[in-house]
Amino acid sequence: MAEKDTSIRAVERALDVLDCFAPGQLELSLTDISRRINLAMSTTARLVSTLEKRSYLSRSADTQRYTFGPKLAEIGALGFSSVDIRRIALPLMRDLNRLYDEGVSLYVAQGEERICIERVESSRPLRRVINVGDRHPLTRGAAGRVLLAFLPEERQEELLRKDPFTTAEALAELRRSGYAVSLGEREEGVTSIAAPVQDARREVVAALAMSGPSVRFEGPGFDDKTAKVKKFAEAISEALGRREA
Amino acid sequence: MAEKDTSIRAVERALDVLDCFAPGQLELSLTDISRRINLAMSTTARLVSTLEKRSYLSRSADTQRYTFGPKLAEIGALGFSSVDIRRIALPLMRDLNRLYDEGVSLYVAQGEERICIERVESSRPLRRVINVGDRHPLTRGAAGRVLLAFLPEERQEELLRKDPFTTAEALAELRRSGYAVSLGEREEGVTSIAAPVQDARREVVAALAMSGPSVRFEGPGFDDKTAKVKKFAEAISEALGRREA
DNA sequence: GGCCCCTCTTCCATTTATCGGAACACTGGC
DNA sequence: GCCAGTGTTCCGATAAATGGAAGAGGGGCC
């Protein structure tokens, strides 16, 4: 990617302000920042004020010094909980895909839906094509049920009331077994196996699913595939920082 | 704090770009962004290019779409590991302070030093005054040893080689007992009790310390104070997301 | 294969936002 | 009371930022 020379100076300067903050340098005065970025006080004040207005910086009422604002924590958390999950999961998804040459997807919950955030496609001509960005109800499909099963209980009840496609008992069993299976729920002749992915705090942040034509999933190899999906979901969880119990 | 009306438009626009990204909207094209912020394609391209140059955004080579860049994850993590630890810990530090009317501090490690990032002072005239920002060697003092004890082993050995004020055996005992005590190490007549604070991943990210004149710490109440410091350090750890073992 | 539409890049004349210096207010230390 | 340092506000000057236009490239459709 060629680096353009037409960047915007004011924006670079604002980012220079953010770069002033570092471990051990948690709070800085206006003068501190002005000196580090080597700009006039009035210029620095305007930059800092703009970042503060947008909650990227906060100003302490008592010390009048600046720190990172809540917006950065929010963006940081968002960044990690989406893009980095994909990056970390993708190599393992490819490994799973290579084992069986079946489609492997990663889903996250959003509202009443689940969204595919990463996908490794099968090379076989007969395949269930899924695209990154595809959305489906949480109540439908194996990956949906996996995500639904680990939502707060009242949230589960609310969604089940609206679309009683599965039951609280089935979700409890899912939490026990650690995986879900759907046989042609969204598409006739398609089977899907899904398992939960946890982060460092043992929160379920995604569902790993492997799916394909039912003719390839039925029979003696089914238990092996189920075990592998669970194992790879565990591996992704560990890669995300979840420690052994 | 009066909100200034003289913010910098180009900076606001760049932040508008960052605000386009949201859960479920992990990747956006240039056109997506341009439409959301209602600016010309050329203007949007320059804004996005500047953010990409500074690693606040990344551009996917295959899809040509933008996502949050590594810099935001880095800043987000930094923000949480410093300012939010203080905010979360402060109410509990105040509670501990009220129990005994002694000074309560929170330290983090940086390089070969520890830094005081939060402080609740005693109201008594005889007190050991400590300021936010104060730095001391990791090898000295109760809080220093607490932080030192949970560093990687080779890092401990390196620091002990430079300043053999404590021993590997003492650090092992500290890890076992869960607290450290210093009697006049940095200042004659001052006692300090410290315990480790963990985050959601069970990493020791800070040391909670209560200190004051030794005349007030000696005697029958010492064990009670020690137990309380440990208990409050646990409470702070739980508030930071660390689950029960 | 050609056409159309959309995305994206690059360039440049114009506009105005951005800039920093200056003046001033405020605060803490001596 | 004075001084030094921090921070705020204002304004004339100028260069940065802007958006429109032209064009390249790619994908989909016929």
XYZ file of C-alpha atoms (C1' of nucleotides) in Angstrom:
550
model
C 0.000 0.000 0.000
C 1.674 3.156 -1.172
C 1.838 5.798 1.506
C 0.148 8.948 0.345
C 1.846 12.242 0.949
C -1.416 14.121 1.178
C -2.326 13.463 4.740
C -4.149 16.104 6.757
C -1.871 18.006 9.057
C -4.452 18.890 11.705
C -5.492 15.252 11.954
C -1.891 14.095 12.253
C -1.389 16.634 15.011
C -4.434 15.381 16.887
C -3.054 11.861 16.654
C 0.289 13.207 17.869
C -1.574 14.353 20.966
C -2.948 10.857 21.530
C 0.532 9.423 21.046
C 1.795 11.498 23.963
C 0.071 9.161 26.398
C 2.044 6.072 27.325
C 2.461 3.595 30.173
C 3.708 5.576 33.125
C 2.449 8.759 31.539
C -1.184 8.412 32.418
C -1.972 12.065 32.919
C -0.502 15.039 31.131
C -0.931 18.778 31.444
C -1.526 21.049 28.485
C 2.058 22.233 28.773
C 3.328 18.635 28.817
C 1.473 17.900 25.600
C 2.457 21.173 23.955
C 6.120 20.456 24.633
C 5.964 16.913 23.381
C 4.294 17.782 20.100
C 6.261 20.996 19.801
C 3.305 23.259 19.016
C 2.065 26.597 20.324
C -0.063 26.469 23.456
C -3.034 27.898 21.591
C -2.736 25.261 18.884
C -2.350 22.498 21.424
C -5.323 23.819 23.388
C -7.518 23.655 20.305
C -6.418 20.125 19.429
C -6.906 18.881 22.968
C -10.218 20.649 23.300
C -11.518 18.952 20.173
C -10.480 15.524 21.436
C -12.046 16.269 24.814
C -15.298 17.422 23.246
C -15.531 14.071 21.476
C -14.598 12.104 24.626
C -11.290 10.871 23.285
C -9.620 12.717 26.141
C -10.878 13.597 29.606
C -9.781 16.464 31.789
C -9.488 15.933 35.504
C -11.482 18.541 37.396
C -9.060 18.747 40.258
C -5.672 18.480 38.562
C -6.661 19.938 35.186
C -4.624 17.213 33.541
C -5.677 15.099 30.592
C -6.109 11.351 30.308
C -7.548 9.010 27.725
C -11.311 9.420 27.567
C -14.030 6.770 27.599
C -14.396 6.828 23.857
C -10.978 5.267 23.400
C -11.736 2.470 25.832
C -14.978 1.882 23.956
C -13.273 1.835 20.568
C -10.449 -0.293 21.917
C -12.890 -2.841 23.242
C -14.848 -2.796 20.013
C -11.742 -3.192 17.966
C -10.591 -6.172 19.910
C -13.936 -7.865 20.171
C -14.429 -7.932 16.447
C -11.458 -7.551 14.194
C -8.945 -9.262 16.430
C -11.245 -12.215 17.102
C -11.380 -12.773 13.372
C -7.638 -12.470 12.918
C -6.917 -14.835 15.767
C -9.585 -17.328 14.726
C -8.849 -17.424 11.006
C -5.755 -19.676 11.015
C -7.577 -22.201 13.190
C -10.652 -21.998 10.991
C -8.456 -22.791 8.020
C -7.012 -25.771 9.862
C -10.518 -27.098 10.541
C -11.482 -26.455 6.940
C -8.472 -28.465 5.734
C -9.429 -31.445 7.889
C -12.788 -31.971 6.201
C -12.902 -29.546 3.281
C -16.191 -28.214 4.628
C -17.256 -24.611 5.110
C -16.251 -23.022 8.434
C -17.830 -19.823 9.766
C -17.530 -17.542 12.757
C -20.572 -15.689 14.073
C -21.169 -12.968 16.648
C -24.469 -11.908 18.137
C -25.953 -8.518 17.460
C -29.387 -7.638 18.677
C -31.720 -10.435 17.656
C -29.417 -11.623 14.919
C -26.129 -13.288 14.387
C -23.634 -12.054 11.861
C -20.995 -13.993 9.992
C -17.703 -12.202 10.628
C -15.338 -14.705 9.060
C -15.669 -17.514 6.564
C -13.494 -20.260 5.052
C -15.241 -21.859 2.108
C -15.179 -25.484 1.019
C -13.564 -26.251 -2.326
C -16.116 -28.909 -3.232
C -18.626 -28.019 -5.913
C -21.548 -29.000 -3.671
C -21.415 -26.456 -0.911
C -23.598 -24.180 1.186
C -22.315 -20.747 0.309
C -22.188 -18.295 3.199
C -20.863 -14.741 3.004
C -19.231 -12.529 5.577
C -21.896 -10.069 6.664
C -24.780 -12.511 6.301
C -27.319 -12.113 9.081
C -29.770 -14.597 10.539
C -32.035 -14.778 13.600
C -30.364 -15.948 16.783
C -33.126 -18.497 17.288
C -32.384 -20.310 14.039
C -29.489 -22.544 13.171
C -26.800 -24.191 15.255
C -24.590 -21.121 15.570
C -27.583 -18.996 16.510
C -28.581 -21.332 19.302
C -25.025 -21.417 20.609
C -24.956 -17.644 20.899
C -28.489 -17.542 22.298
C -27.732 -20.136 24.972
C -25.147 -17.923 26.643
C -27.083 -14.672 26.631
C -28.591 -13.404 29.908
C -31.582 -15.549 30.841
C -34.223 -12.865 30.471
C -32.868 -12.056 27.041
C -33.175 -15.704 26.059
C -36.781 -15.793 27.259
C -37.629 -12.662 25.328
C -36.192 -14.006 22.071
C -37.785 -17.418 22.539
C -41.138 -15.787 23.180
C -40.872 -13.992 19.854
C -39.658 -16.998 17.903
C -40.186 -20.236 19.860
C -38.167 -22.277 17.420
C -36.170 -23.869 20.172
C -36.732 -24.284 23.908
C -35.096 -23.323 27.145
C -34.553 -27.025 27.783
C -32.744 -27.441 24.490
C -30.539 -24.457 25.309
C -29.759 -25.903 28.740
C -28.753 -29.179 27.081
C -26.599 -27.218 24.664
C -24.777 -25.525 27.532
C -24.175 -28.957 29.015
C -22.998 -30.658 25.837
C -21.070 -27.700 24.544
C -22.308 -27.828 20.962
C -25.369 -27.510 18.732
C -26.446 -29.202 15.545
C -28.946 -28.098 12.958
C -30.346 -30.407 10.311
C -31.785 -28.425 7.458
C -33.174 -25.632 9.619
C -32.359 -22.773 7.314
C -31.727 -24.701 4.148
C -32.996 -28.136 3.298
C -30.222 -30.716 3.032
C -27.671 -28.682 5.006
C -26.207 -29.724 8.328
C -24.351 -27.435 10.683
C -22.363 -28.076 13.856
C -21.495 -25.142 16.136
C -19.644 -24.573 19.414
C -19.072 -21.496 21.656
C -15.898 -19.400 21.604
C -14.941 -17.674 24.865
C -12.659 -14.768 25.595
C -10.269 -14.188 28.506
C -13.199 -13.513 30.813
C -14.985 -16.710 29.792
C -17.663 -14.719 28.037
C -19.043 -16.327 24.911
C -18.109 -13.841 22.212
C -18.555 -15.936 19.067
C -19.786 -19.244 17.687
C -17.643 -21.440 15.473
C -19.647 -23.453 12.931
C -18.859 -26.034 10.313
C -21.556 -26.765 7.800
C -22.213 -28.512 4.540
C -24.530 -30.870 2.700
C -26.149 -33.350 5.059
C -25.092 -36.292 2.895
C -21.492 -35.607 3.913
C -22.233 -35.114 7.599
C -24.396 -38.089 8.355
C -23.001 -41.464 9.286
C -20.090 -42.623 11.436
C -17.940 -39.535 10.990
C -20.471 -37.268 12.630
C -19.219 -37.649 16.196
C -15.674 -37.034 15.034
C -16.724 -33.797 13.325
C -18.627 -32.677 16.389
C -15.632 -33.337 18.614
C -13.366 -31.448 16.245
C -15.602 -28.391 16.094
C -15.622 -28.285 19.902
C -11.861 -28.766 20.012
C -11.213 -25.955 17.545
C -13.617 -23.644 19.387
C -11.597 -24.404 22.542
C -8.360 -23.656 20.693
C -9.717 -20.305 19.500
C -10.871 -19.538 23.052
C -7.386 -20.250 24.385
C -5.856 -18.124 21.658
C -8.153 -15.320 22.837
C -6.666 -15.595 26.294
C -9.036 -17.910 28.108
C -7.124 -19.948 30.599
C -7.708 -23.576 31.559
C -10.406 -23.998 34.178
C -16.007 22.897 31.949
C -17.382 25.171 29.274
C -17.458 23.545 25.891
C -15.425 25.547 23.446
C -16.892 26.297 20.065
C -13.495 26.493 18.439
C -12.880 22.865 17.721
C -10.940 21.850 14.642
C -13.174 20.741 11.823
C -10.691 18.420 10.142
C -10.092 16.635 13.452
C -13.823 16.311 14.099
C -14.210 14.853 10.638
C -11.499 12.300 11.274
C -13.263 11.295 14.488
C -16.497 11.099 12.515
C -14.753 8.492 10.405
C -13.860 6.462 13.482
C -17.435 6.754 14.718
C -18.662 5.027 11.568
C -17.417 1.710 12.895
C -19.778 -0.090 15.228
C -20.741 -3.593 16.341
C -21.935 -5.403 13.292
C -20.214 -2.883 11.076
C -16.720 -4.232 11.328
C -15.552 -3.355 7.842
C -16.529 -0.417 5.700
C -15.697 0.669 2.189
C -14.590 4.169 1.340
C -18.003 4.782 -0.166
C -19.719 3.538 2.999
C -17.712 5.984 5.088
C -18.186 8.853 2.667
C -21.937 8.376 2.768
C -22.117 8.166 6.527
C -20.117 11.312 7.143
C -21.635 13.059 4.163
C -18.389 14.286 2.633
C -16.878 14.214 -0.830
C -15.051 11.040 -1.781
C -11.796 12.927 -2.140
C -12.134 14.473 1.310
C -13.063 11.134 2.838
C -10.142 9.473 1.086
C -7.727 11.950 2.607
C -9.162 11.559 6.099
C -9.104 7.782 5.893
C -5.642 7.777 4.369
C -4.301 9.831 7.270
C -5.839 7.477 9.837
C -4.459 4.490 7.944
C -0.986 6.004 7.760
C -0.991 6.296 11.542
C -2.399 2.747 12.025
C -5.711 3.905 13.430
C -7.370 2.187 10.479
C -6.292 -0.800 8.409
C -7.203 -1.558 4.843
C -7.837 -5.127 3.808
C -5.706 -6.051 0.822
C -8.322 -8.300 -0.717
C -11.558 -6.479 -0.020
C -10.164 -2.946 0.059
C -12.345 -2.280 3.066
C -11.342 -0.528 6.244
C -11.319 -1.745 9.826
C -9.968 -0.422 13.099
C -6.193 -0.566 13.065
C -3.802 -1.951 15.682
C -3.145 1.478 17.139
C -6.680 1.681 18.477
C -6.444 -1.722 20.129
C -3.149 -0.621 21.663
C -4.580 2.660 22.933
C -7.722 0.960 24.143
C -5.720 -1.566 26.127
C -3.526 1.171 27.533
C -6.482 3.231 28.533
C -8.063 0.368 30.386
C -4.944 -0.812 32.113
C -4.256 2.538 33.666
C -7.032 5.061 34.009
C -9.844 2.578 34.491
C -7.912 0.626 37.127
C -7.670 3.822 39.122
C -11.324 4.672 38.730
C -12.430 1.224 39.723
C -10.012 0.981 42.640
C -10.555 4.428 44.146
C -13.881 3.830 45.959
C -12.454 0.696 47.549
C -9.264 2.516 48.494
C -11.393 5.136 50.190
C -13.240 2.428 52.105
C -9.936 0.981 53.343
C -8.731 4.459 54.242
C -11.873 5.061 56.306
C -11.367 1.845 58.246
C -8.024 2.918 59.680
C -7.470 6.525 58.619
C -4.140 5.507 57.118
C -2.709 6.356 53.706
C -3.710 3.998 50.874
C -1.847 3.864 47.539
C -2.027 2.024 44.268
C 1.135 1.251 42.304
C 1.879 -0.131 38.864
C 5.197 -1.400 37.555
C 7.080 0.383 34.845
C 10.532 -0.703 33.830
C 12.592 -1.018 36.988
C 10.329 1.252 38.967
C 6.884 1.386 40.424
C 4.663 4.426 40.073
C 1.926 5.613 42.367
C -1.187 5.991 40.195
C -3.736 6.694 42.920
C -3.575 7.884 46.506
C -5.975 8.412 49.411
C -4.270 10.343 52.195
C -4.662 9.942 55.940
C -6.195 12.876 57.820
C -3.917 12.477 60.816
C -1.181 15.065 61.259
C 1.491 12.365 61.510
C 1.498 10.789 58.077
C 3.815 9.541 55.351
C 2.944 11.793 52.455
C 2.949 10.087 49.066
C 2.027 11.749 45.767
C 0.530 10.395 42.605
C 3.410 10.122 40.161
C 6.011 9.245 42.762
C 8.453 6.627 41.502
C 10.534 4.128 43.424
C 12.633 1.065 42.589
C 10.698 -2.171 42.276
C 13.117 -3.875 44.631
C 12.336 -1.501 47.508
C 9.266 -1.324 49.656
C 6.300 -3.645 50.143
C 4.451 -2.575 47.015
C 7.604 -2.861 44.957
C 8.198 -6.420 46.082
C 4.592 -7.346 45.372
C 4.939 -6.152 41.780
C 8.397 -7.703 41.443
C 7.214 -11.094 42.704
C 4.820 -11.545 39.790
C 7.114 -10.458 36.995
C 8.606 -13.098 34.680
C 11.284 -15.053 36.523
C 14.224 -13.906 34.414
C 13.125 -10.317 34.883
C 13.069 -10.842 38.662
C 16.564 -12.306 38.585
C 17.848 -9.394 36.533
C 16.442 -6.793 38.915
C 17.626 -8.681 41.997
C 21.104 -8.934 40.512
C 21.185 -5.151 40.144
C 19.743 -4.410 43.565
C 19.820 -7.508 45.829
C 17.717 -5.875 48.492
C 15.414 -8.849 48.692
C 15.771 -12.488 47.677
C 14.085 -14.958 45.380
C 13.121 -16.930 48.505
C 11.419 -13.885 50.002
C 9.530 -13.323 46.756
C 8.418 -16.956 46.690
C 7.146 -16.605 50.251
C 5.352 -13.422 49.235
C 3.579 -15.266 46.414
C 2.544 -17.896 48.922
C 1.323 -15.538 51.630
C -0.223 -13.032 49.274
C 1.175 -9.891 50.899
C 4.362 -7.992 51.722
C 5.398 -5.798 54.616
C 8.113 -3.207 54.794
C 9.374 -1.789 58.057
C 11.156 1.466 57.468
C 12.746 0.442 54.172
C 12.352 3.714 52.387
C 11.662 5.963 55.337
C 12.586 5.314 58.921
C 9.582 4.809 61.169
C 7.180 3.981 58.335
C 5.450 0.655 57.853
C 3.737 -0.480 54.691
C 1.558 -3.469 53.897
C 0.907 -4.358 50.237
C -1.035 -6.992 48.278
C -1.358 -7.816 44.569
C -4.278 -6.688 42.373
C -5.209 -8.922 39.439
C -7.173 -8.275 36.286
C -9.624 -10.524 34.436
C -6.764 -12.653 33.153
C -5.287 -13.088 36.609
C -2.325 -10.937 35.708
C -0.979 -8.808 38.532
C -1.495 -5.303 37.217
C -1.143 -3.256 40.415
C -0.215 -3.360 44.093
C -2.469 -1.992 46.783
C -0.593 -0.597 49.773
C -1.521 0.890 53.143
C 1.197 2.683 55.003
C 1.824 4.951 57.934
C 3.946 5.545 60.998
C 5.175 2.259 62.469
C 3.890 3.204 65.924
C 0.350 2.864 64.609
C 0.971 -0.388 62.763
C 2.744 -2.427 65.393
C 0.957 -4.462 68.003
C -2.190 -6.608 68.008
C -3.943 -4.828 65.155
C -1.247 -5.704 62.646
C -2.714 -9.023 61.519
C -6.111 -7.408 61.102
C -4.639 -4.682 58.895
C -2.771 -7.234 56.821
C -5.931 -9.284 56.299
C -7.852 -6.177 55.317
C -5.284 -5.059 52.751
C -5.445 -8.518 51.174
C -9.224 -8.474 51.265
C -9.450 -5.072 49.589
C -6.910 -6.079 46.963
C -9.143 -9.085 46.244
C -12.177 -6.825 46.026
C -10.410 -4.571 43.543
C -9.366 -7.633 41.531
C -12.946 -8.815 41.377
C -14.099 -5.362 40.360
C -11.587 -5.571 37.520
C -13.242 -8.737 36.308
C -11.211 -11.474 37.908
C -13.424 -14.435 38.647
C -13.258 -16.741 41.653
C -10.775 -19.548 41.255
C -17.031 -8.456 -26.051
C -19.156 -4.172 -25.148
C -21.545 -1.261 -22.167
C -22.903 0.535 -17.854
C -22.407 1.477 -13.202
C -19.904 1.898 -9.227
C -15.739 2.533 -6.552
C -11.691 4.786 -6.032
C -7.694 7.804 -7.277
C -5.571 11.993 -8.610
C -5.331 16.814 -9.588
C -6.083 21.696 -8.926
C -8.358 26.272 -8.250
C -10.665 28.211 -4.547
C -12.000 29.040 0.000
C -11.672 29.311 4.673
C -10.105 26.894 8.490
C -6.103 26.696 10.977
C -2.399 28.769 12.900
C 0.619 31.044 16.326
C 1.773 35.286 18.458
C 0.228 38.509 21.667
C -2.291 40.020 25.508
C -4.247 38.760 29.595
C -6.029 36.032 33.717
C -4.982 32.936 37.291
C -2.259 30.402 40.661
C 1.409 28.974 43.515
C 5.866 29.787 45.524
C 9.122 32.826 47.541
C 3.973 41.924 46.310
C 6.479 39.937 42.715
C 7.661 36.482 39.522
C 7.283 32.457 36.827
C 4.532 29.209 34.825
C 0.105 27.554 33.101
C -3.775 28.264 30.510
C -7.349 31.122 27.857
C -8.907 34.117 24.297
C -8.554 36.852 20.197
C -7.375 37.965 15.462
C -4.789 38.885 11.052
C -2.286 36.140 7.820
C -1.615 32.232 5.102
C -1.273 27.806 3.787
C -3.896 23.793 4.525
C -8.104 21.696 3.442
C -11.710 21.212 0.338
C -14.736 19.295 -3.279
C -15.574 19.048 -8.078
C -13.981 17.073 -12.185
C -11.631 13.830 -14.938
C -10.153 9.426 -15.412
C -8.816 4.435 -14.237
C -10.276 -0.031 -12.986
C -13.364 -3.746 -12.080
C -17.591 -6.358 -11.894
C -22.067 -7.480 -13.657
C -25.292 -7.817 -17.321
C -26.753 -8.474 -21.978
